[in-house]
Every structure is written in structure tokens, then in C-alpha cells.
Amino acid sequence: MKKVLFIIIALLSSCATTQKSSVKEDSLIVTRKYVGNYLDYRQHVPEKFGQPYLIFIKTTQDSALGKITAYGEGCSFRKGDRLYVKRIQLSPGPISSYWEYQIESDDNPVYYKLSEFQNDRKNLIKDWF
């Protein structure tokens, strides 16, 4: 009798309905986003010792995205290069993981790590995905 009751409870619990996730399905798939063709950059020299050098990259989609903030002393992209923002999931340990964002070109093997905070539009880079 106990076995039959256990089987019935197991069957009923396995048929329970689940709620849909609030995360959009394709947002988990997109790891690379086109951000325009490269036009120019401007360098920001740090005011204090120990602060990072920043570059502000201007693209053809500057009116929609603003200038893209990346770490670097200079920029090796060529005018007209198609630029993409790529997100990579890093797992430094068995429990934690985080996203790192970088800007890259199809034609040029150079990439730059993006700042989490995009200074021009005052938003976070993770909001682009």
C-alpha cells in the first residue's frame, strides 16, 4: 500500500506545471552584437596614478549607442572596420562566474576590454544585451 501511494505522489508531483522564465530566450544566445563601423577615438589620460587609461571609440552608430568606453592607451582599429561587442562568460572558480565585454573587429585581431560603465550615455554595458 505504501509503495502504491508513493508512486501516485511521485507521478502527481512530476506533472506539476512550471512558470515561464522572465529571461528572454534569445538573450542567452546572443554573445556578439554589431555596434557600427569604426570612425575615430579619443584618449582619456588618467588624473591620478593607478587609474586606467580609457579610450572613447566613435562608430557610425554613435547616435544610438554613444561613444564606447574601453581600456587602452591607443586604438589600432582602422577607419571603416566593422566593430562588434562580444560578451564572454568567465568562471574563475567552481561556484562563481561573470561576464566580460570586449570590442573587436572582423578584420583586425586586436580587441579591447570594455569598461562596465559607458560614460557617454551613463549606462551599463550589460544593458546592451
GROMACS .gro file of N, CA, C and O in nm:
model
  516
    1MET      N    1   0.082  -0.119   0.000
    1MET     CA    2   0.000   0.000   0.000
    1MET      C    3   0.087   0.126   0.000
    1MET      O    4   0.055   0.223  -0.067
    2LYS      N    5   0.193   0.122   0.078
    2LYS     CA    6   0.282   0.238   0.085
    2LYS      C    7   0.351   0.261  -0.049
    2LYS      O    8   0.371   0.376  -0.090
    3LYS      N    9   0.386   0.154  -0.119
    3LYS     CA   10   0.452   0.167  -0.249
    3LYS      C   11   0.358   0.230  -0.351
    3LYS      O   12   0.398   0.315  -0.430
    4VAL      N   13   0.233   0.191  -0.350
    4VAL     CA   14   0.135   0.246  -0.444
    4VAL      C   15   0.114   0.394  -0.416
    4VAL      O   16   0.108   0.476  -0.507
    5LEU      N   17   0.102   0.430  -0.291
    5LEU     CA   18   0.084   0.570  -0.252
    5LEU      C   19   0.206   0.653  -0.293
    5LEU      O   20   0.192   0.764  -0.344
    6PHE      N   21   0.324   0.598  -0.276
    6PHE     CA   22   0.446   0.669  -0.314
    6PHE      C   23   0.451   0.690  -0.466
    6PHE      O   24   0.487   0.798  -0.513
    7ILE      N   25   0.413   0.590  -0.544
    7ILE     CA   26   0.413   0.601  -0.690
    7ILE      C   27   0.312   0.706  -0.735
    7ILE      O   28   0.339   0.787  -0.824
    8ILE      N   29   0.195   0.710  -0.675
    8ILE     CA   30   0.093   0.810  -0.711
    8ILE      C   31   0.143   0.950  -0.679
    8ILE      O   32   0.128   1.042  -0.760
    9ILE      N   33   0.203   0.971  -0.564
    9ILE     CA   34   0.255   1.103  -0.526
    9ILE      C   35   0.368   1.144  -0.621
    9ILE      O   36   0.376   1.259  -0.664
   10ALA      N   37   0.454   1.050  -0.657
   10ALA     CA   38   0.564   1.080  -0.749
   10ALA      C   39   0.513   1.120  -0.886
   10ALA      O   40   0.563   1.214  -0.948
   11LEU      N   41   0.410   1.049  -0.935
   11LEU     CA   42   0.352   1.082  -1.065
   11LEU      C   43   0.283   1.218  -1.063
   11LEU      O   44   0.297   1.297  -1.157
   12LEU      N   45   0.212   1.249  -0.957
   12LEU     CA   46   0.143   1.377  -0.948
   12LEU      C   47   0.241   1.494  -0.937
   12LEU      O   48   0.221   1.599  -0.996
   13SER      N   49   0.348   1.474  -0.865
   13SER     CA   50   0.445   1.584  -0.849
   13SER      C   51   0.526   1.605  -0.976
   13SER      O   52   0.571   1.714  -1.004
   14SER      N   53   0.547   1.501  -1.055
   14SER     CA   54   0.623   1.517  -1.178
   14SER      C   55   0.543   1.586  -1.288
   14SER      O   56   0.598   1.637  -1.382
   15CYS      N   57   0.411   1.589  -1.275
   15CYS     CA   58   0.326   1.654  -1.374
   15CYS      C   59   0.289   1.796  -1.334
   15CYS      O   60   0.200   1.856  -1.393
   16ALA      N   61   0.353   1.849  -1.235
   16ALA     CA   62   0.322   1.984  -1.190
   16ALA      C   63   0.361   2.086  -1.296
   16ALA      O   64   0.456   2.068  -1.371
   17THR      N   65   0.285   2.194  -1.306
   17THR     CA   66   0.313   2.297  -1.406
   17THR      C   67   0.425   2.389  -1.355
   17THR      O   68   0.443   2.406  -1.236
   18THR      N   69   0.496   2.444  -1.448
   18THR     CA   70   0.602   2.537  -1.414
   18THR      C   71   0.574   2.672  -1.478
   18THR      O   72   0.507   2.680  -1.581
   19GLN      N   73   0.628   2.778  -1.419
   19GLN     CA   74   0.610   2.911  -1.475
   19GLN      C   75   0.718   2.937  -1.578
   19GLN      O   76   0.828   2.885  -1.570
   20LYS      N   77   0.684   3.025  -1.674
   20LYS     CA   78   0.783   3.064  -1.773
   20LYS      C   79   0.885   3.155  -1.709
   20LYS      O   80   0.854   3.235  -1.622
   21SER      N   81   1.007   3.145  -1.755
   21SER     CA   82   1.115   3.229  -1.705
   21SER      C   83   1.098   3.371  -1.757
   21SER      O   84   1.048   3.394  -1.868
   22SER      N   85   1.138   3.469  -1.677
   22SER     CA   86   1.129   3.609  -1.720
   22SER      C   87   1.244   3.648  -1.812
   22SER      O   88   1.243   3.754  -1.871
   23VAL      N   89   1.345   3.561  -1.829
   23VAL     CA   90   1.458   3.589  -1.917
   23VAL      C   91   1.419   3.554  -2.060
   23VAL      O   92   1.367   3.446  -2.086
   24LYS      N   93   1.444   3.647  -2.152
   24LYS     CA   94   1.415   3.619  -2.292
   24LYS      C   95   1.512   3.512  -2.342
   24LYS      O   96   1.630   3.515  -2.312
   25GLU      N   97   1.459   3.418  -2.421
   25GLU     CA   98   1.539   3.306  -2.465
   25GLU      C   99   1.657   3.349  -2.549
   25GLU      O  100   1.769   3.305  -2.529
   26ASP      N  101   1.637   3.438  -2.646
   26ASP     CA  102   1.747   3.473  -2.735
   26ASP      C  103   1.850   3.562  -2.667
   26ASP      O  104   1.959   3.578  -2.718
   27SER      N  105   1.820   3.620  -2.552
   27SER     CA  106   1.922   3.699  -2.483
   27SER      C  107   2.031   3.609  -2.427
   27SER      O  108   2.141   3.655  -2.401
   28LEU      N  109   2.002   3.482  -2.409
   28LEU     CA  110   2.104   3.389  -2.361
   28LEU      C  111   2.193   3.342  -2.476
   28LEU      O  112   2.305   3.298  -2.453
   29ILE      N  113   2.144   3.352  -2.597
   29ILE     CA  114   2.218   3.304  -2.713
   29ILE      C  115   2.309   3.412  -2.770
   29ILE      O  116   2.418   3.384  -2.814
   30VAL      N  117   2.268   3.538  -2.768
   30VAL     CA  118   2.345   3.646  -2.829
   30VAL      C  119   2.472   3.671  -2.749
   30VAL      O  120   2.467   3.704  -2.632
   31THR      N  121   2.587   3.652  -2.813
   31THR     CA  122   2.715   3.679  -2.747
   31THR      C  123   2.796   3.783  -2.822
   31THR      O  124   2.901   3.824  -2.775
   32ARG      N  125   2.747   3.828  -2.938
   32ARG     CA  126   2.819   3.925  -3.019
   32ARG      C  127   2.718   4.019  -3.083
   32ARG      O  128   2.621   3.975  -3.141
   33LYS      N  129   2.744   4.150  -3.073
   33LYS     CA  130   2.650   4.249  -3.123
   33LYS      C  131   2.723   4.352  -3.207
   33LYS      O  132   2.826   4.407  -3.164
   34TYR      N  133   2.671   4.381  -3.326
   34TYR     CA  134   2.730   4.480  -3.415
   34TYR      C  135   2.705   4.619  -3.358
   34TYR      O  136   2.593   4.652  -3.321
   35VAL      N  137   2.811   4.702  -3.350
   35VAL     CA  138   2.797   4.836  -3.293
   35VAL      C  139   2.837   4.946  -3.391
   35VAL      O  140   2.850   5.062  -3.351
   36GLY      N  141   2.857   4.913  -3.517
   36GLY     CA  142   2.887   5.014  -3.618
   36GLY      C  143   3.027   5.001  -3.676
   36GLY      O  144   3.105   4.916  -3.635
   37ASN      N  145   3.056   5.088  -3.772
   37ASN     CA  146   3.189   5.094  -3.833
   37ASN      C  147   3.273   5.196  -3.758
   37ASN      O  148   3.224   5.303  -3.721
   38TYR      N  149   3.400   5.164  -3.742
   38TYR     CA  150   3.492   5.250  -3.666
   38TYR      C  151   3.516   5.381  -3.740
   38TYR      O  152   3.541   5.383  -3.861
   39LEU      N  153   3.507   5.492  -3.667
   39LEU     CA  154   3.537   5.624  -3.722
   39LEU      C  155   3.663   5.685  -3.661
   39LEU      O  156   3.755   5.723  -3.731
   40ASP      N  157   3.665   5.696  -3.527
   40ASP     CA  158   3.772   5.767  -3.460
   40ASP      C  159   3.772   5.730  -3.312
   40ASP      O  160   3.679   5.666  -3.264
   41TYR      N  161   3.875   5.773  -3.240
   41TYR     CA  162   3.878   5.753  -3.096
   41TYR      C  163   3.941   5.875  -3.030
   41TYR      O  164   4.008   5.956  -3.093
   42ARG      N  165   3.916   5.885  -2.901
   42ARG     CA  166   3.975   5.991  -2.819
   42ARG      C  167   4.028   5.924  -2.693
   42ARG      O  168   3.963   5.837  -2.635
   43GLN      N  169   4.147   5.967  -2.651
   43GLN     CA  170   4.210   5.907  -2.533
   43GLN      C  171   4.184   5.994  -2.411
   43GLN      O  172   4.189   6.116  -2.418
   44HIS      N  173   4.158   5.928  -2.299
   44HIS     CA  174   4.144   5.997  -2.170
   44HIS      C  175   4.264   5.957  -2.084
   44HIS      O  176   4.282   5.841  -2.051
   45VAL      N  177   4.346   6.055  -2.052
   45VAL     CA  178   4.464   6.031  -1.968
   45VAL      C  179   4.420   6.037  -1.822
   45VAL      O  180   4.349   6.129  -1.782
   46PRO      N  181   4.457   5.938  -1.740
   46PRO     CA  182   4.413   5.937  -1.600
   46PRO      C  183   4.469   6.057  -1.523
   46PRO      O  184   4.580   6.102  -1.547
   47GLU      N  185   4.387   6.106  -1.430
   47GLU     CA  186   4.426   6.221  -1.349
   47GLU      C  187   4.514   6.181  -1.232
   47GLU      O  188   4.597   6.259  -1.187
   48LYS      N  189   4.495   6.062  -1.181
   48LYS     CA  190   4.571   6.015  -1.065
   48LYS      C  191   4.649   5.889  -1.101
   48LYS      O  192   4.609   5.812  -1.188
   49PHE      N  193   4.758   5.869  -1.032
   49PHE     CA  194   4.840   5.749  -1.052
   49PHE      C  195   4.759   5.625  -1.015
   49PHE      O  196   4.692   5.621  -0.913
   50GLY      N  197   4.766   5.524  -1.099
   50GLY     CA  198   4.697   5.398  -1.071
   50GLY      C  199   4.563   5.386  -1.140
   50GLY      O  200   4.507   5.277  -1.145
   51GLN      N  201   4.508   5.495  -1.193
   51GLN     CA  202   4.382   5.487  -1.266
   51GLN      C  203   4.411   5.438  -1.409
   51GLN      O  204   4.518   5.466  -1.464
   52PRO      N  205   4.317   5.369  -1.471
   52PRO     CA  206   4.343   5.313  -1.604
   52PRO      C  207   4.329   5.418  -1.715
   52PRO      O  208   4.256   5.516  -1.701
   53TYR      N  209   4.401   5.394  -1.824
   53TYR     CA  210   4.382   5.474  -1.945
   53TYR      C  211   4.253   5.429  -2.011
   53TYR      O  212   4.224   5.310  -2.019
   54LEU      N  213   4.174   5.523  -2.058
   54LEU     CA  214   4.049   5.493  -2.127
   54LEU      C  215   4.053   5.549  -2.268
   54LEU      O  216   4.116   5.652  -2.293
   55ILE      N  217   3.985   5.481  -2.360
   55ILE     CA  218   3.964   5.534  -2.494
   55ILE      C  219   3.815   5.538  -2.520
   55ILE      O  220   3.739   5.452  -2.474
   56PHE      N  221   3.771   5.642  -2.587
   56PHE     CA  222   3.631   5.658  -2.624
   56PHE      C  223   3.622   5.638  -2.774
   56PHE      O  224   3.671   5.719  -2.853
   57ILE      N  225   3.560   5.528  -2.816
   57ILE     CA  226   3.555   5.487  -2.957
   57ILE      C  227   3.426   5.539  -3.020
   57ILE      O  228   3.317   5.515  -2.970
   58LYS      N  229   3.442   5.609  -3.131
   58LYS     CA  230   3.328   5.663  -3.205
   58LYS      C  231   3.301   5.574  -3.325
   58LYS      O  232   3.393   5.539  -3.400
   59THR      N  233   3.174   5.534  -3.343
   59THR     CA  234   3.134   5.448  -3.455
   59THR      C  235   3.023   5.516  -3.534
   59THR      O  236   2.975   5.623  -3.496
   60THR      N  237   2.980   5.450  -3.642
   60THR     CA  238   2.871   5.503  -3.723
   60THR      C  239   2.738   5.498  -3.650
   60THR      O  240   2.645   5.567  -3.688
   61GLN      N  241   2.727   5.417  -3.546
   61GLN     CA  242   2.604   5.411  -3.467
   61GLN      C  243   2.617   5.492  -3.338
   61GLN      O  244   2.555   5.462  -3.238
   62ASP      N  245   2.695   5.597  -3.344
   62ASP     CA  246   2.721   5.683  -3.230
   62ASP      C  247   2.592   5.749  -3.180
   62ASP      O  248   2.574   5.768  -3.060
   63SER      N  249   2.501   5.781  -3.271
   63SER     CA  250   2.376   5.847  -3.229
   63SER      C  251   2.287   5.753  -3.147
   63SER      O  252   2.213   5.799  -3.061
   64ALA      N  253   2.296   5.623  -3.169
   64ALA     CA  254   2.213   5.527  -3.095
   64ALA      C  255   2.282   5.477  -2.968
   64ALA      O  256   2.218   5.463  -2.864
   65LEU      N  257   2.412   5.450  -2.975
   65LEU     CA  258   2.483   5.389  -2.863
   65LEU      C  259   2.571   5.485  -2.785
   65LEU      O  260   2.602   5.461  -2.671
   66GLY      N  261   2.615   5.592  -2.848
   66GLY     CA  262   2.710   5.682  -2.785
   66GLY      C  263   2.851   5.633  -2.808
   66GLY      O  264   2.875   5.534  -2.877
   67LYS      N  265   2.946   5.703  -2.752
   67LYS     CA  266   3.086   5.661  -2.763
   67LYS      C  267   3.110   5.542  -2.670
   67LYS      O  268   3.063   5.541  -2.558
   68ILE      N  269   3.185   5.445  -2.718
   68ILE     CA  270   3.208   5.321  -2.645
   68ILE      C  271   3.335   5.337  -2.561
   68ILE      O  272   3.440   5.372  -2.614
   69THR      N  273   3.325   5.310  -2.432
   69THR     CA  274   3.437   5.327  -2.340
   69THR      C  275   3.511   5.195  -2.322
   69THR      O  276   3.452   5.095  -2.281
   70ALA      N  277   3.641   5.197  -2.354
   70ALA     CA  278   3.724   5.078  -2.341
   70ALA      C  279   3.855   5.114  -2.270
   70ALA      O  280   3.891   5.231  -2.261
   71TYR      N  281   3.926   5.011  -2.222
   71TYR     CA  282   4.055   5.031  -2.157
   71TYR      C  283   4.164   5.024  -2.264
   71TYR      O  284   4.164   4.934  -2.347
   72GLY      N  285   4.256   5.119  -2.261
   72GLY     CA  286   4.369   5.116  -2.353
   72GLY      C  287   4.434   5.252  -2.365
   72GLY      O  288   4.373   5.355  -2.337
   73GLU      N  289   4.560   5.252  -2.409
   73GLU     CA  290   4.633   5.377  -2.429
   73GLU      C  291   4.618   5.428  -2.571
   73GLU      O  292   4.640   5.545  -2.598
   74GLY      N  293   4.583   5.342  -2.663
   74GLY     CA  294   4.565   5.379  -2.803
   74GLY      C  295   4.466   5.284  -2.867
   74GLY      O  296   4.419   5.190  -2.804
   75CYS      N  297   4.435   5.309  -2.994
   75CYS     CA  298   4.338   5.224  -3.064
   75CYS      C  299   4.396   5.185  -3.200
   75CYS      O  300   4.436   5.272  -3.278
   76SER      N  301   4.399   5.056  -3.228
   76SER     CA  302   4.458   5.006  -3.352
   76SER      C  303   4.355   4.973  -3.460
   76SER      O  304   4.391   4.916  -3.563
   77PHE      N  305   4.229   5.005  -3.438
   77PHE     CA  306   4.129   4.980  -3.541
   77PHE      C  307   4.154   5.074  -3.658
   77PHE      O  308   4.201   5.186  -3.641
   78ARG      N  309   4.119   5.029  -3.779
   78ARG     CA  310   4.131   5.111  -3.899
   78ARG      C  311   3.995   5.169  -3.933
   78ARG      O  312   3.891   5.106  -3.909
   79LYS      N  313   3.995   5.287  -3.991
   79LYS     CA  314   3.870   5.354  -4.026
   79LYS      C  315   3.790   5.264  -4.120
   79LYS      O  316   3.843   5.212  -4.219
   80GLY      N  317   3.663   5.242  -4.085
   80GLY     CA  318   3.576   5.157  -4.166
   80GLY      C  319   3.564   5.014  -4.115
   80GLY      O  320   3.481   4.939  -4.166
   81ASP      N  321   3.646   4.973  -4.019
   81ASP     CA  322   3.635   4.837  -3.963
   81ASP      C  323   3.497   4.817  -3.901
   81ASP      O  324   3.446   4.905  -3.832
   82ARG      N  325   3.439   4.700  -3.926
   82ARG     CA  326   3.311   4.665  -3.863
   82ARG      C  327   3.342   4.620  -3.719
   82ARG      O  328   3.417   4.525  -3.699
   83LEU      N  329   3.283   4.689  -3.621
   83LEU     CA  330   3.311   4.659  -3.481
   83LEU      C  331   3.195   4.584  -3.416
   83LEU      O  332   3.079   4.609  -3.446
   84TYR      N  333   3.232   4.493  -3.327
   84TYR     CA  334   3.135   4.412  -3.255
   84TYR      C  335   3.169   4.415  -3.106
   84TYR      O  336   3.286   4.412  -3.069
   85VAL      N  337   3.065   4.416  -3.023
   85VAL     CA  338   3.084   4.398  -2.879
   85VAL      C  339   3.056   4.251  -2.852
   85VAL      O  340   2.954   4.197  -2.892
   86LYS      N  341   3.151   4.187  -2.785
   86LYS     CA  342   3.141   4.045  -2.757
   86LYS      C  343   3.137   4.025  -2.607
   86LYS      O  344   3.213   4.089  -2.534
   87ARG      N  345   3.050   3.938  -2.561
   87ARG     CA  346   3.049   3.907  -2.418
   87ARG      C  347   3.095   3.763  -2.398
   87ARG      O  348   3.059   3.672  -2.472
   88ILE      N  349   3.179   3.747  -2.297
   88ILE     CA  350   3.240   3.617  -2.268
   88ILE      C  351   3.214   3.587  -2.121
   88ILE      O  352   3.237   3.671  -2.035
   89GLN      N  353   3.165   3.467  -2.093
   89GLN     CA  354   3.143   3.428  -1.954
   89GLN      C  355   3.269   3.365  -1.899
   89GLN      O  356   3.321   3.268  -1.953
   90LEU      N  357   3.319   3.423  -1.791
   90LEU     CA  358   3.439   3.372  -1.725
   90LEU      C  359   3.403   3.308  -1.593
   90LEU      O  360   3.318   3.358  -1.520
   91SER      N  361   3.466   3.198  -1.562
   91SER     CA  362   3.442   3.126  -1.436
   91SER      C  363   3.575   3.107  -1.364
   91SER      O  364   3.646   3.010  -1.388
   92PRO      N  365   3.610   3.200  -1.274
   92PRO     CA  366   3.737   3.187  -1.204
   92PRO      C  367   3.740   3.074  -1.101
   92PRO      O  368   3.846   3.028  -1.063
   93GLY      N  369   3.624   3.030  -1.058
   93GLY     CA  370   3.617   2.922  -0.959
   93GLY      C  371   3.501   2.832  -0.990
   93GLY      O  372   3.425   2.854  -1.084
   94PRO      N  373   3.483   2.729  -0.910
   94PRO     CA  374   3.375   2.635  -0.938
   94PRO      C  375   3.236   2.691  -0.909
   94PRO      O  376   3.138   2.640  -0.960
   95ILE      N  377   3.227   2.797  -0.831
   95ILE     CA  378   3.095   2.848  -0.791
   95ILE      C  379   3.057   2.975  -0.867
   95ILE      O  380   2.944   2.991  -0.910
   96SER      N  381   3.150   3.066  -0.883
   96SER     CA  382   3.115   3.197  -0.938
   96SER      C  383   3.149   3.208  -1.086
   96SER      O  384   3.236   3.139  -1.138
   97SER      N  385   3.079   3.298  -1.153
   97SER     CA  386   3.108   3.332  -1.292
   97SER      C  387   3.058   3.474  -1.316
   97SER      O  388   2.972   3.525  -1.245
   98TYR      N  389   3.114   3.537  -1.418
   98TYR     CA  390   3.073   3.673  -1.453
   98TYR      C  391   3.097   3.695  -1.602
   98TYR      O  392   3.168   3.619  -1.667
   99TRP      N  393   3.035   3.801  -1.656
   99TRP     CA  394   3.051   3.836  -1.796
   99TRP      C  395   3.159   3.940  -1.812
   99TRP      O  396   3.168   4.035  -1.735
  100GLU      N  397   3.242   3.924  -1.914
  100GLU     CA  398   3.340   4.025  -1.952
  100GLU      C  399   3.306   4.068  -2.095
  100GLU      O  400   3.270   3.985  -2.178
  101TYR      N  401   3.317   4.197  -2.121
  101TYR     CA  402   3.279   4.252  -2.251
  101TYR      C  403   3.402   4.308  -2.320
  101TYR      O  404   3.486   4.372  -2.256
  102GLN      N  405   3.411   4.284  -2.451
  102GLN     CA  406   3.522   4.337  -2.528
  102GLN      C  407   3.473   4.383  -2.664
  102GLN      O  408   3.370   4.338  -2.712
  103ILE      N  409   3.547   4.477  -2.723
  103ILE     CA  410   3.514   4.525  -2.857
  103ILE      C  411   3.620   4.470  -2.952
  103ILE      O  412   3.739   4.468  -2.919
  104GLU      N  413   3.575   4.422  -3.067
  104GLU     CA  414   3.665   4.359  -3.163
  104GLU      C  415   3.621   4.390  -3.304
  104GLU      O  416   3.510   4.438  -3.327
  105SER      N  417   3.709   4.361  -3.398
  105SER     CA  418   3.682   4.382  -3.540
  105SER      C  419   3.692   4.250  -3.613
  105SER      O  420   3.762   4.159  -3.569
  106ASP      N  421   3.623   4.240  -3.727
  106ASP     CA  422   3.635   4.119  -3.809
  106ASP      C  423   3.773   4.108  -3.873
  106ASP      O  424   3.832   4.001  -3.879
  107ASP      N  425   3.824   4.221  -3.922
  107ASP     CA  426   3.947   4.220  -4.000
  107ASP      C  427   4.074   4.231  -3.916
  107ASP      O  428   4.182   4.198  -3.962
  108ASN      N  429   4.063   4.282  -3.795
  108ASN     CA  430   4.178   4.312  -3.712
  108ASN      C  431   4.178   4.219  -3.591
  108ASN      O  432   4.077   4.208  -3.522
  109PRO      N  433   4.288   4.150  -3.560
  109PRO     CA  434   4.289   4.057  -3.446
  109PRO      C  435   4.294   4.128  -3.310
  109PRO      O  436   4.296   4.063  -3.207
  110VAL      N  437   4.297   4.261  -3.309
  110VAL     CA  438   4.307   4.337  -3.184
  110VAL      C  439   4.169   4.349  -3.120
  110VAL      O  440   4.068   4.364  -3.188
  111TYR      N  441   4.165   4.341  -2.987
  111TYR     CA  442   4.041   4.366  -2.913
  111TYR      C  443   4.074   4.445  -2.788
  111TYR      O  444   4.188   4.446  -2.741
  112TYR      N  445   3.974   4.514  -2.734
  112TYR     CA  446   3.990   4.593  -2.613
  112TYR      C  447   3.880   4.558  -2.515
  112TYR      O  448   3.764   4.541  -2.554
  113LYS      N  449   3.918   4.546  -2.388
  113LYS     CA  450   3.821   4.518  -2.283
  113LYS      C  451   3.738   4.644  -2.260
  113LYS      O  452   3.792   4.755  -2.253
  114LEU      N  453   3.608   4.627  -2.250
  114LEU     CA  454   3.519   4.742  -2.229
  114LEU      C  455   3.502   4.772  -2.081
  114LEU      O  456   3.503   4.682  -1.998
  115SER      N  457   3.482   4.897  -2.053
  115SER     CA  458   3.451   4.940  -1.918
  115SER      C  459   3.307   4.899  -1.888
  115SER      O  460   3.221   4.903  -1.976
  116GLU      N  461   3.280   4.858  -1.765
  116GLU     CA  462   3.143   4.819  -1.728
  116GLU      C  463   3.046   4.936  -1.744
  116GLU      O  464   2.933   4.920  -1.784
  117PHE      N  465   3.094   5.056  -1.711
  117PHE     CA  466   3.012   5.176  -1.718
  117PHE      C  467   3.047   5.252  -1.845
  117PHE      O  468   3.163   5.284  -1.868
  118GLN      N  469   2.947   5.279  -1.928
  118GLN     CA  470   2.967   5.355  -2.051
  118GLN      C  471   2.944   5.503  -2.022
  118GLN      O  472   2.831   5.545  -1.997
  119ASN      N  473   3.052   5.580  -2.023
  119ASN     CA  474   3.049   5.719  -1.977
  119ASN      C  475   2.960   5.810  -2.060
  119ASN      O  476   2.896   5.899  -2.006
  120ASP      N  477   2.954   5.790  -2.191
  120ASP     CA  478   2.883   5.883  -2.278
  120ASP      C  479   2.733   5.887  -2.250
  120ASP      O  480   2.675   5.992  -2.235
  121ARG      N  481   2.671   5.772  -2.242
  121ARG     CA  482   2.526   5.765  -2.219
  121ARG      C  483   2.491   5.731  -2.075
  121ARG      O  484   2.375   5.713  -2.040
  122LYS      N  485   2.592   5.718  -1.989
  122LYS     CA  486   2.573   5.689  -1.847
  122LYS      C  487   2.490   5.562  -1.824
  122LYS      O  488   2.392   5.562  -1.752
  123ASN      N  489   2.530   5.454  -1.890
  123ASN     CA  490   2.461   5.327  -1.871
  123ASN      C  491   2.563   5.215  -1.857
  123ASN      O  492   2.681   5.232  -1.883
  124LEU      N  493   2.514   5.098  -1.822
  124LEU     CA  494   2.600   4.980  -1.806
  124LEU      C  495   2.606   4.902  -1.936
  124LEU      O  496   2.507   4.894  -2.009
  125ILE      N  497   2.721   4.844  -1.963
  125ILE     CA  498   2.740   4.769  -2.086
  125ILE      C  499   2.650   4.646  -2.091
  125ILE      O  500   2.606   4.604  -2.198
  126LYS      N  501   2.618   4.589  -1.976
  126LYS     CA  502   2.534   4.467  -1.975
  126LYS      C  503   2.392   4.498  -2.022
  126LYS      O  504   2.321   4.407  -2.066
  127ASP      N  505   2.350   4.624  -2.020
  127ASP     CA  506   2.217   4.659  -2.068
  127ASP      C  507   2.206   4.653  -2.221
  127ASP      O  508   2.097   4.659  -2.275
  128TRP      N  509   2.317   4.643  -2.291
  128TRP     CA  510   2.316   4.635  -2.436
  128TRP      C  511   2.271   4.497  -2.484
  128TRP      O  512   2.234   4.479  -2.599
  129PHE      N  513   2.278   4.397  -2.398
  129PHE     CA  514   2.243   4.260  -2.439
  129PHE      C  515   2.109   4.221  -2.385
  129PHE      O  516   2.061   4.219  -2.293
   0.00000   0.00000   0.00000
